[in-house]
Amino acid sequence: QFFAPEARPQVREAFERCVETGTPYDLELPVVTAEGHRRWVRTVGAPSEMSEGEVTKVAGALQDITPRKETEEKLRRSRERYRSLFEDSSSAILVHDLEGRIQEANPQAESLFGRSAGALEGLSVHDLHPPEESEVATEKRAALRDGTAYQAVARYERADGSAFWGEVSASVTEIGGRAVARTLIQDVTERVRSRKKLEHYREYTDRLLDAIDDLFLVFDEEARLTRWNDRVAAVTGYADEALRGMEAL
């Protein structure tokens, strides 16, 4: 009766079948020790003596497999945690081999690229960029092969042909004993557009300021020069390199 209560019907059924039909059994079941600890054993049994076509004796053996079971349980929990993080991540996640062939895609990647996981799997990461941007995938693959984490902002293309800017972070990890790349992508299109608008505005105002005859200077809270027009350099004789960061006081 050292088998755990939930395991007793299974081992009883296997033993009875062995006696009645001569069918050997090989089971992995939990047991409870005299101290009340749960362990796992492999129990095997087979007919060892027959009389007039009937089983008269069954020989069996037990093997303690608790360490293996504990390792399997840790691995199962680890996989469940990984799967939960993979499925529930706010970022699009692609898992691909070091040649760039996509093996897994989470729901956020499906939404971002407008493709199902099945359609993404098997594609090359090159296929996700516009043709003129495919060198980004080549750079990423080279970095990952060297064991270097890769970060960049790059243009991607959806299934419908529309483009977006993605902030990509990729690194090499090991899944199931094999090295793979895990790539996280976040849509930063609005951020890139805002930055470009700001850059264009800065260029526009620089041209306006350079066109006036007065000196124009901007200092930060520590009285360091941060912005000036061409007139400042012309009047003071300082080159832009010397003016940059110059203190007013």
Short mmCIF file of C-alpha atoms in Angstrom, two decimals:
data_model
loop_
_atom_site.label_atom_id
_atom_site.label_comp_id
_atom_site.label_asym_id
_atom_site.label_seq_id
_atom_site.Cartn_x
_atom_site.Cartn_y
_atom_site.Cartn_z
CA GLN A 1 0.00 0.00 0.00
CA PHE A 2 2.98 2.36 -0.34
CA PHE A 3 1.68 3.56 -3.69
CA ALA A 4 -0.03 6.94 -3.45
CA PRO A 5 -3.84 6.65 -3.21
CA GLU A 6 -4.43 8.03 -6.70
CA ALA A 7 -1.97 5.50 -8.20
CA ARG A 8 -3.41 2.36 -6.56
CA PRO A 9 -6.26 1.75 -9.08
CA GLN A 10 -3.78 1.98 -11.96
CA VAL A 11 -1.26 -0.47 -10.52
CA ARG A 12 -4.03 -2.84 -9.37
CA GLU A 13 -5.54 -2.86 -12.87
CA ALA A 14 -2.13 -3.49 -14.47
CA PHE A 15 -1.37 -6.33 -12.05
CA GLU A 16 -4.74 -7.99 -12.58
CA ARG A 17 -4.37 -7.76 -16.35
CA CYS A 18 -0.93 -9.35 -16.05
CA VAL A 19 -2.41 -12.26 -14.06
CA GLU A 20 -5.44 -12.70 -16.29
CA THR A 21 -3.89 -12.22 -19.74
CA GLY A 22 -0.15 -12.42 -19.17
CA THR A 23 0.35 -8.79 -20.26
CA PRO A 24 3.51 -7.26 -18.74
CA TYR A 25 3.30 -3.77 -17.29
CA ASP A 26 5.71 -0.84 -17.05
CA LEU A 27 4.42 2.14 -15.07
CA GLU A 28 5.76 5.32 -13.49
CA LEU A 29 3.83 6.08 -10.32
CA PRO A 30 4.08 8.13 -7.12
CA VAL A 31 4.64 6.41 -3.78
CA VAL A 32 4.49 7.61 -0.19
CA THR A 33 7.33 6.68 2.16
CA ALA A 34 6.94 5.73 5.80
CA GLU A 35 7.91 9.32 6.69
CA GLY A 36 5.13 10.64 4.46
CA HIS A 37 7.37 11.87 1.65
CA ARG A 38 6.27 11.48 -1.95
CA ARG A 39 8.67 9.87 -4.39
CA TRP A 40 8.40 8.43 -7.88
CA VAL A 41 9.15 4.85 -8.90
CA ARG A 42 9.15 2.88 -12.09
CA THR A 43 7.37 -0.40 -11.47
CA VAL A 44 7.59 -3.27 -13.95
CA GLY A 45 6.04 -6.70 -13.80
CA ALA A 46 5.65 -9.79 -15.99
CA PRO A 47 4.52 -13.40 -15.59
CA SER A 48 7.31 -15.56 -14.18
CA GLU A 49 5.50 -18.88 -13.77
CA MET A 50 2.61 -20.46 -15.65
CA SER A 51 0.51 -23.53 -14.85
CA GLU A 52 -1.98 -25.03 -17.29
CA GLY A 53 -2.00 -21.79 -19.27
CA GLU A 54 -2.60 -19.60 -16.26
CA VAL A 55 -0.25 -17.17 -14.56
CA THR A 56 0.67 -18.46 -11.13
CA LYS A 57 3.45 -16.03 -10.27
CA VAL A 58 4.35 -12.48 -11.26
CA ALA A 59 7.87 -11.08 -10.92
CA GLY A 60 8.30 -7.35 -10.55
CA ALA A 61 10.82 -4.67 -9.74
CA LEU A 62 10.86 -1.08 -8.57
CA GLN A 63 13.29 1.69 -9.56
CA ASP A 64 13.50 5.06 -7.81
CA ILE A 65 13.14 7.69 -10.57
CA THR A 66 12.46 10.68 -8.31
CA PRO A 67 15.48 12.75 -9.51
CA ARG A 68 14.43 12.38 -13.15
CA LYS A 69 10.83 13.24 -12.36
CA GLU A 70 11.91 16.34 -10.43
CA THR A 71 14.06 17.44 -13.36
CA GLU A 72 11.17 16.87 -15.77
CA GLU A 73 8.84 18.88 -13.53
CA LYS A 74 11.28 21.80 -13.36
CA LEU A 75 11.61 21.70 -17.13
CA ARG A 76 7.83 21.61 -17.55
CA ARG A 77 7.37 24.62 -15.28
CA SER A 78 10.14 26.47 -17.08
CA ARG A 79 8.46 25.80 -20.41
CA GLU A 80 5.12 26.98 -19.04
CA ARG A 81 6.70 30.22 -17.79
CA TYR A 82 8.42 30.75 -21.13
CA ARG A 83 5.19 30.05 -23.01
CA SER A 84 3.27 32.47 -20.79
CA LEU A 85 5.87 35.22 -21.30
CA PHE A 86 5.96 34.47 -25.02
CA GLU A 87 2.19 34.56 -25.49
CA ASP A 88 1.42 37.47 -23.14
CA SER A 89 4.30 39.80 -24.02
CA SER A 90 3.36 43.31 -25.13
CA SER A 91 6.12 43.08 -27.75
CA ALA A 92 6.06 41.09 -30.94
CA ILE A 93 8.41 38.12 -30.48
CA LEU A 94 9.98 36.06 -33.24
CA VAL A 95 12.12 33.00 -32.60
CA HIS A 96 14.34 32.10 -35.53
CA ASP A 97 17.45 30.08 -36.23
CA LEU A 98 20.81 31.76 -36.76
CA GLU A 99 20.23 31.64 -40.52
CA GLY A 100 17.19 33.88 -40.03
CA ARG A 101 14.46 31.29 -40.63
CA ILE A 102 11.46 32.03 -38.38
CA GLN A 103 10.34 29.13 -36.19
CA GLU A 104 7.84 30.73 -33.81
CA ALA A 105 5.78 33.91 -33.65
CA ASN A 106 3.61 35.13 -30.79
CA PRO A 107 0.13 36.72 -31.15
CA GLN A 108 1.58 40.24 -31.02
CA ALA A 109 3.81 39.42 -34.00
CA GLU A 110 0.76 38.15 -35.88
CA SER A 111 -1.01 41.45 -35.22
CA LEU A 112 2.00 43.63 -36.02
CA PHE A 113 2.85 41.98 -39.33
CA GLY A 114 -0.71 41.14 -40.38
CA ARG A 115 0.20 37.49 -40.82
CA SER A 116 -0.77 34.37 -38.92
CA ALA A 117 1.88 32.50 -36.96
CA GLY A 118 1.70 29.75 -39.57
CA ALA A 119 2.37 32.26 -42.35
CA LEU A 120 5.30 33.81 -40.46
CA GLU A 121 6.91 30.49 -39.61
CA GLY A 122 9.26 29.43 -42.36
CA LEU A 123 9.83 32.96 -43.65
CA SER A 124 13.25 34.55 -43.53
CA VAL A 125 13.64 37.66 -41.39
CA HIS A 126 14.73 39.35 -44.65
CA ASP A 127 11.16 38.90 -45.90
CA LEU A 128 9.84 41.21 -43.18
CA HIS A 129 11.72 44.28 -44.43
CA PRO A 130 11.18 46.37 -47.55
CA PRO A 131 13.75 45.35 -50.22
CA GLU A 132 15.82 48.48 -49.67
CA GLU A 133 16.09 47.71 -45.93
CA SER A 134 17.03 44.02 -46.11
CA GLU A 135 20.63 44.75 -45.13
CA VAL A 136 19.32 45.35 -41.59
CA ALA A 137 18.47 41.65 -41.33
CA THR A 138 21.94 40.77 -42.64
CA GLU A 139 23.59 42.97 -39.99
CA LYS A 140 21.45 41.44 -37.25
CA ARG A 141 22.23 37.89 -38.34
CA ALA A 142 25.98 38.62 -38.42
CA ALA A 143 25.88 40.11 -34.91
CA LEU A 144 23.93 37.18 -33.49
CA ARG A 145 26.30 34.67 -35.06
CA ASP A 146 29.12 36.44 -33.23
CA GLY A 147 27.17 36.14 -29.99
CA THR A 148 26.49 39.88 -29.83
CA ALA A 149 23.11 41.27 -28.80
CA TYR A 150 21.60 43.47 -31.49
CA GLN A 151 19.52 46.62 -31.11
CA ALA A 152 18.31 48.98 -33.80
CA VAL A 153 15.35 50.88 -35.20
CA ALA A 154 14.43 49.59 -38.63
CA ARG A 155 11.64 49.68 -41.18
CA TYR A 156 9.44 46.61 -41.53
CA GLU A 157 6.70 45.70 -43.97
CA ARG A 158 3.28 44.22 -43.23
CA ALA A 159 1.50 41.64 -45.32
CA ASP A 160 -0.56 44.39 -46.99
CA GLY A 161 2.60 46.24 -48.05
CA SER A 162 2.34 49.06 -45.50
CA ALA A 163 5.56 49.93 -43.71
CA PHE A 164 6.23 50.73 -40.07
CA TRP A 165 9.23 51.51 -37.89
CA GLY A 166 10.15 48.89 -35.32
CA GLU A 167 12.52 49.02 -32.39
CA VAL A 168 14.24 45.64 -32.50
CA SER A 169 16.17 43.90 -29.74
CA ALA A 170 17.64 40.48 -30.51
CA SER A 171 19.84 38.02 -28.64
CA VAL A 172 20.85 34.38 -28.79
CA THR A 173 19.33 31.94 -26.34
CA GLU A 174 19.00 28.17 -26.04
CA ILE A 175 15.70 26.36 -26.42
CA GLY A 176 15.56 22.58 -26.31
CA GLY A 177 19.34 22.31 -26.46
CA ARG A 178 19.69 24.38 -29.64
CA ALA A 179 20.86 27.94 -30.15
CA VAL A 180 18.19 30.25 -31.54
CA ALA A 181 17.67 33.98 -31.82
CA ARG A 182 14.87 35.68 -29.95
CA THR A 183 13.81 38.99 -31.46
CA LEU A 184 11.52 41.51 -29.75
CA ILE A 185 9.94 44.21 -31.91
CA GLN A 186 7.90 47.22 -30.82
CA ASP A 187 6.10 49.55 -33.21
CA VAL A 188 7.71 52.98 -32.76
CA THR A 189 6.37 54.57 -35.95
CA GLU A 190 4.81 57.54 -34.17
CA ARG A 191 7.97 58.16 -32.17
CA VAL A 192 10.12 58.13 -35.31
CA ARG A 193 7.69 60.45 -37.11
CA SER A 194 7.72 62.88 -34.18
CA ARG A 195 11.51 62.85 -34.10
CA LYS A 196 11.72 63.47 -37.84
CA LYS A 197 9.24 66.35 -37.54
CA LEU A 198 11.37 67.83 -34.75
CA GLU A 199 14.51 67.46 -36.86
CA HIS A 200 12.84 69.16 -39.81
CA TYR A 201 11.62 71.96 -37.53
CA ARG A 202 15.12 72.38 -36.13
CA GLU A 203 16.59 72.59 -39.63
CA TYR A 204 13.95 75.14 -40.62
CA THR A 205 14.53 77.38 -37.59
CA ASP A 206 18.30 77.09 -38.04
CA ARG A 207 17.95 78.48 -41.55
CA LEU A 208 15.77 81.32 -40.29
CA LEU A 209 18.18 82.20 -37.48
CA ASP A 210 21.19 82.09 -39.78
CA ALA A 211 19.48 84.57 -42.06
CA ILE A 212 19.24 87.36 -39.42
CA ASP A 213 22.01 89.86 -38.66
CA ASP A 214 21.61 89.73 -34.87
CA LEU A 215 23.47 87.29 -32.63
CA PHE A 216 21.22 84.47 -31.35
CA LEU A 217 22.33 82.34 -28.40
CA VAL A 218 20.62 79.75 -26.20
CA PHE A 219 22.06 78.62 -22.85
CA ASP A 220 21.02 75.71 -20.66
CA GLU A 221 20.32 75.91 -16.92
CA GLU A 222 24.05 75.69 -16.20
CA ALA A 223 24.79 78.64 -18.51
CA ARG A 224 26.38 76.46 -21.19
CA LEU A 225 25.86 77.45 -24.80
CA THR A 226 23.62 74.94 -26.57
CA ARG A 227 22.47 76.74 -29.71
CA TRP A 228 23.60 79.72 -31.78
CA ASN A 229 23.34 81.13 -35.27
CA ASP A 230 26.10 81.66 -37.84
CA ARG A 231 26.35 85.34 -36.85
CA VAL A 232 27.78 84.37 -33.45
CA ALA A 233 30.72 82.55 -35.04
CA ALA A 234 31.28 85.38 -37.51
CA VAL A 235 31.37 88.08 -34.80
CA THR A 236 33.29 86.20 -32.07
CA GLY A 237 35.69 84.35 -34.33
CA TYR A 238 35.02 81.06 -32.53
CA ALA A 239 34.40 77.94 -34.58
CA ASP A 240 31.30 75.86 -33.86
CA GLU A 241 33.44 73.22 -32.10
CA ALA A 242 34.74 75.82 -29.67
CA LEU A 243 31.31 77.38 -29.07
CA ARG A 244 29.66 74.08 -28.27
CA GLY A 245 29.34 73.84 -24.47
CA MET A 246 31.04 77.19 -23.87
CA GLU A 247 30.02 78.74 -20.53
CA ALA A 248 28.54 82.23 -20.43
CA LEU A 249 29.98 83.07 -17.02
#
